[in-house]
Tab-separated table of C-alpha atoms in Angstrom:
chain	number	residue	atom	x	y	z
A	1381	LEU	CA	14.108	-41.252	40.140
A	1382	THR	CA	15.057	-44.505	39.146
A	1383	LYS	CA	12.811	-47.561	39.097
A	1384	GLU	CA	14.439	-49.233	42.215
A	1385	ASP	CA	14.014	-45.980	43.907
A	1386	LYS	CA	10.458	-45.437	42.818
A	1387	ALA	CA	9.740	-49.344	43.964
A	1388	SER	CA	11.333	-48.636	47.309
A	1389	THR	CA	9.413	-45.538	47.886
A	1390	THR	CA	6.093	-47.314	47.197
A	1391	GLN	CA	7.163	-50.455	48.943
A	1392	THR	CA	8.330	-48.337	52.301
A	1393	GLN	CA	4.684	-46.441	51.866
A	1394	GLN	CA	2.589	-49.790	51.441
A	1395	THR	CA	4.656	-51.058	54.526
A	1396	LEU	CA	3.794	-47.798	56.442
A	1397	ASN	CA	0.165	-48.271	55.693
A	1398	GLN	CA	0.225	-51.629	57.028
A	1399	LYS	CA	2.078	-50.942	59.979
A	1400	ARG	CA	-0.839	-48.342	60.611
A	1401	SER	CA	-3.519	-50.704	60.090
A	1402	ASP	CA	-1.839	-53.265	62.475
A	1403	LEU	CA	-1.562	-50.468	64.884
A	1404	ALA	CA	-5.402	-49.614	64.602
A	1405	VAL	CA	-6.417	-52.983	65.156
A	1406	ILE	CA	-3.869	-53.526	68.691
A	1407	LYS	CA	-5.508	-50.566	69.857
A	1408	GLU	CA	-9.129	-51.742	69.451
A	1409	ARG	CA	-7.967	-55.458	70.781
A	1410	ILE	CA	-6.654	-53.620	74.012
A	1411	GLN	CA	-10.042	-51.430	74.303
A	1412	THR	CA	-12.130	-54.648	74.209
A	1413	GLN	CA	-9.815	-56.346	76.704
A	1414	ARG	CA	-9.866	-53.549	78.989
A	1415	ASP	CA	-13.862	-53.428	78.966
A	1416	ALA	CA	-13.766	-57.193	79.384
A	1417	LEU	CA	-11.269	-56.388	82.635
A	1418	GLU	CA	-14.047	-53.750	83.898
A	1419	ARG	CA	-16.591	-56.179	83.585
A	1420	LEU	CA	-14.733	-58.973	85.287
A	1421	THR	CA	-14.154	-56.068	88.122
A	1422	GLN	CA	-17.576	-55.054	88.530
A	1423	GLN	CA	-18.442	-59.014	88.891
A	1424	ARG	CA	-15.907	-59.826	91.150
A	1425	ALA	CA	-17.201	-56.981	93.437
A	1426	GLN	CA	-20.655	-58.300	93.029
A	1427	THR	CA	-19.408	-61.585	93.876
A	1428	THR	CA	-17.609	-60.469	96.966
A	1429	LYS	CA	-20.956	-58.678	98.280
A	1430	GLU	CA	-22.961	-61.993	97.753
A	1431	MET	CA	-20.306	-63.693	99.779
A	1432	ALA	CA	-20.296	-61.337	102.396
A	1433	ASN	CA	-24.272	-61.390	102.534
A	1434	VAL	CA	-23.844	-65.497	102.569
A	1435	ALA	CA	-21.388	-65.198	105.735
A	1436	ASP	CA	-24.033	-62.744	107.532
A	1437	LYS	CA	-26.960	-65.374	107.077
A	1438	ILE	CA	-24.368	-68.178	108.317
A	1439	LYS	CA	-23.676	-66.069	111.434
A	1440	LEU	CA	-27.386	-65.161	112.033
A	1441	PHE	CA	-28.243	-68.976	111.463
A	1442	ASN	CA	-25.332	-70.020	114.044
A	1443	SER	CA	-26.358	-67.563	116.788
A	1444	ASP	CA	-28.565	-68.238	119.621
A	1445	GLU	CA	-31.915	-66.263	118.401
A	1446	MET	CA	-32.814	-69.414	116.619
A	1447	MET	CA	-34.568	-72.047	118.921
A	1448	GLY	CA	-36.274	-75.281	118.698
A	1449	LYS	CA	-35.763	-78.593	116.757
A	1450	ASP	CA	-37.880	-77.533	113.600
A	1451	ALA	CA	-36.064	-74.151	113.463
A	1452	PHE	CA	-32.895	-76.249	113.891
A	1453	GLU	CA	-33.436	-78.278	111.204
A	1454	LYS	CA	-34.512	-75.785	108.985
A	1455	LEU	CA	-31.630	-73.590	109.503
A	1456	LYS	CA	-29.368	-76.561	109.491
A	1457	GLU	CA	-30.730	-77.080	105.837
A	1458	GLN	CA	-30.475	-73.409	104.857
A	1459	ILE	CA	-26.929	-73.374	106.152
A	1460	GLN	CA	-25.849	-76.082	104.000
A	1461	GLN	CA	-27.931	-74.548	100.621
A	1462	GLN	CA	-25.702	-71.071	101.775
A	1463	GLU	CA	-22.696	-73.036	101.991
A	1464	HIS	CA	-23.185	-74.721	98.725
A	1465	VAL	CA	-24.065	-71.018	97.406
A	1466	ARG	CA	-20.556	-70.112	98.930
A	1467	GLN	CA	-18.269	-72.730	97.417
A	1468	ASN	CA	-19.798	-71.759	93.966
A	1469	LEU	CA	-19.108	-68.149	94.558
A	1470	ASN	CA	-15.810	-68.932	95.802
A	1471	GLN	CA	-15.205	-71.039	92.414
A	1472	GLN	CA	-16.761	-67.979	90.171
A	1473	LEU	CA	-14.349	-65.792	92.114
A	1474	SER	CA	-11.205	-67.914	91.534
A	1475	GLU	CA	-11.958	-68.421	88.004
A	1476	ILE	CA	-12.392	-64.198	87.576
A	1477	LYS	CA	-9.342	-64.110	89.181
A	1478	GLN	CA	-7.604	-66.244	86.625
A	1479	GLN	CA	-9.607	-64.512	83.871
A	1480	ARG	CA	-8.476	-61.282	84.777
A	1481	LYS	CA	-4.787	-62.516	85.571
A	1482	ASP	CA	-4.843	-63.730	81.781
A	1483	LEU	CA	-6.398	-60.408	80.456
A	1484	ASN	CA	-3.907	-58.375	81.980
A	1485	GLU	CA	-1.188	-60.450	80.429
A	1486	LYS	CA	-2.824	-60.240	76.972
A	1487	ILE	CA	-3.008	-56.533	77.546
A	1488	GLU	CA	0.830	-56.199	78.092
A	1489	ILE	CA	1.526	-58.509	75.357
A	1490	ASN	CA	-0.707	-56.059	73.107
A	1491	GLU	CA	0.996	-52.929	74.612
A	1492	SER	CA	4.427	-54.557	73.795
A	1493	GLN	CA	3.287	-54.746	70.231
A	1494	LEU	CA	1.628	-51.734	70.201
A	1495	GLN	CA	5.200	-49.814	71.194
A	1496	LYS	CA	7.096	-52.268	68.491
A	1497	CYS	CA	4.303	-50.788	65.678
A	1498	HIS	CA	5.172	-47.036	67.032
A	1499	GLN	CA	8.614	-47.828	66.518
A	1500	ASP	CA	8.241	-49.617	63.269
A	1501	ILE	CA	6.179	-46.706	61.732
A	1502	LEU	CA	8.779	-44.151	63.067
A	1503	SER	CA	11.536	-46.223	61.475
A	1504	ILE	CA	9.505	-46.522	58.341
A	1505	GLU	CA	8.453	-42.829	58.567
A	1506	ASN	CA	12.351	-41.619	58.685
A	1507	HIS	CA	13.362	-44.258	55.820
A	1508	TYR	CA	10.668	-42.746	53.697
A	1509	GLN	CA	11.956	-39.299	54.374
A	1510	ASP	CA	15.427	-40.386	53.687
A	1511	ILE	CA	14.063	-41.930	50.206
A	1512	LYS	CA	12.068	-38.373	49.659
A	1513	ALA	CA	15.772	-36.380	50.576
A	1514	LYS	CA	17.504	-38.725	48.364
A	1515	GLN	CA	14.661	-38.348	45.492
A	1516	SER	CA	15.187	-34.452	45.917
A	1517	LYS	CA	19.018	-34.455	45.531
A	1518	LEU	CA	18.430	-36.982	42.331
A	1519	ASP	CA	16.175	-34.396	41.161
A	1520	VAL	CA	18.564	-31.612	41.450
A	1521	LEU	CA	21.636	-33.448	40.040
A	1522	ILE	CA	19.137	-34.435	37.029
A	1523	ASN	CA	18.164	-30.500	36.410
A	1524	HIS	CA	22.270	-29.880	36.649
A	1525	ALA	CA	22.851	-32.372	34.102
A	1526	ILE	CA	20.311	-31.366	31.685
A	1527	ASP	CA	21.295	-27.946	32.070
A	1528	HIS	CA	24.997	-28.406	31.367
A	1529	LEU	CA	24.187	-30.771	28.257
A	1530	ASN	CA	21.911	-27.915	26.901
A	1531	ASP	CA	24.721	-25.107	27.658
A	1532	THR	CA	27.700	-27.126	26.651
A	1533	TYR	CA	26.206	-29.263	23.615
A	1534	GLN	CA	23.027	-27.608	22.994
A	1535	LEU	CA	21.030	-30.885	23.236
A	1536	THR	CA	18.206	-31.650	24.979
A	1537	VAL	CA	17.793	-35.307	26.663
A	1538	GLU	CA	15.579	-36.764	23.960
A	1539	ARG	CA	17.724	-35.387	21.211
A	1540	ALA	CA	20.917	-36.762	22.992
A	1541	ARG	CA	19.186	-40.171	23.433
A	1542	MET	CA	18.401	-40.312	19.759
A	1543	GLU	CA	21.743	-39.223	18.370
A	1544	TYR	CA	23.866	-40.940	20.837
A	1545	ASP	CA	21.804	-44.160	21.931
A	1546	SER	CA	24.418	-46.498	22.792
A	1547	ASP	CA	23.933	-50.562	24.255
A	1548	GLU	CA	27.435	-50.073	26.127
A	1549	THR	CA	27.416	-49.430	29.637
A	1550	ILE	CA	27.885	-46.582	31.951
A	1551	ASP	CA	31.266	-48.181	33.120
A	1552	ASN	CA	32.777	-48.949	29.567
A	1553	LEU	CA	31.558	-45.188	28.236
A	1554	ARG	CA	33.500	-43.673	31.411
A	1555	LYS	CA	36.579	-45.410	30.544
A	1556	LYS	CA	36.343	-44.261	26.811
A	1557	VAL	CA	36.235	-40.653	28.120
A	1558	LYS	CA	38.888	-41.206	30.322
A	1559	LEU	CA	41.123	-42.733	27.814
A	1560	THR	CA	40.081	-39.998	25.351
A	1561	LYS	CA	41.119	-37.307	27.708
A	1562	MET	CA	44.278	-39.027	28.667
A	1563	SER	CA	45.151	-39.162	24.976
A	1564	ILE	CA	44.519	-35.526	24.562
A	1565	ASP	CA	46.643	-34.829	27.625
A	1566	GLU	CA	49.481	-36.538	26.001
A	1567	LEU	CA	49.224	-34.569	22.808
A	1568	GLY	CA	50.102	-31.436	25.127
A	1569	PRO	CA	48.551	-27.826	24.921
A	1570	VAL	CA	46.790	-26.928	21.261
A	1571	ASN	CA	48.575	-23.835	19.924
A	1572	LEU	CA	45.057	-22.139	18.886
A	1573	ASN	CA	46.684	-19.470	16.949
A	1574	ALA	CA	48.965	-21.804	14.758
């Protein structure tokens, strides 16, 4: 396996690990946002309940059951207070709705990122498997070459490197072999019995 292939395998493994880590972070973030959304939903239900209670009180205050000037003034003051409470509750409800909307948008974005992470991990794993398959093929080719070197020339790889060390490139050596073969072919068949 060449240094480039080993580096590519290591890089792919590191990228895969990073994507898995990113995936865990996004999942945790989505869960936190879902918990916040649940809290906001409960808070909204409580606010709606309180608003209904205020509306009932206002209705009671406006009914004919309450009589007398003092009672009327007292009720008027209570109505104003309850109207103020209702306005505050409406404001809170609007804020909760906006927060819920924002959270839903964040959840959608994070789920989209989560999907992309899944796809990236799948792609990296496929690439990693391709590299492993190429590595296996290279191992087989190297073993065949070692066997050929041993069977044909009775040499080990180490001995061949020591005895035939060359600074020439593989392409130049291939050209030399090709030219040598052509020269032998030009000589024609050799009579071994002569």
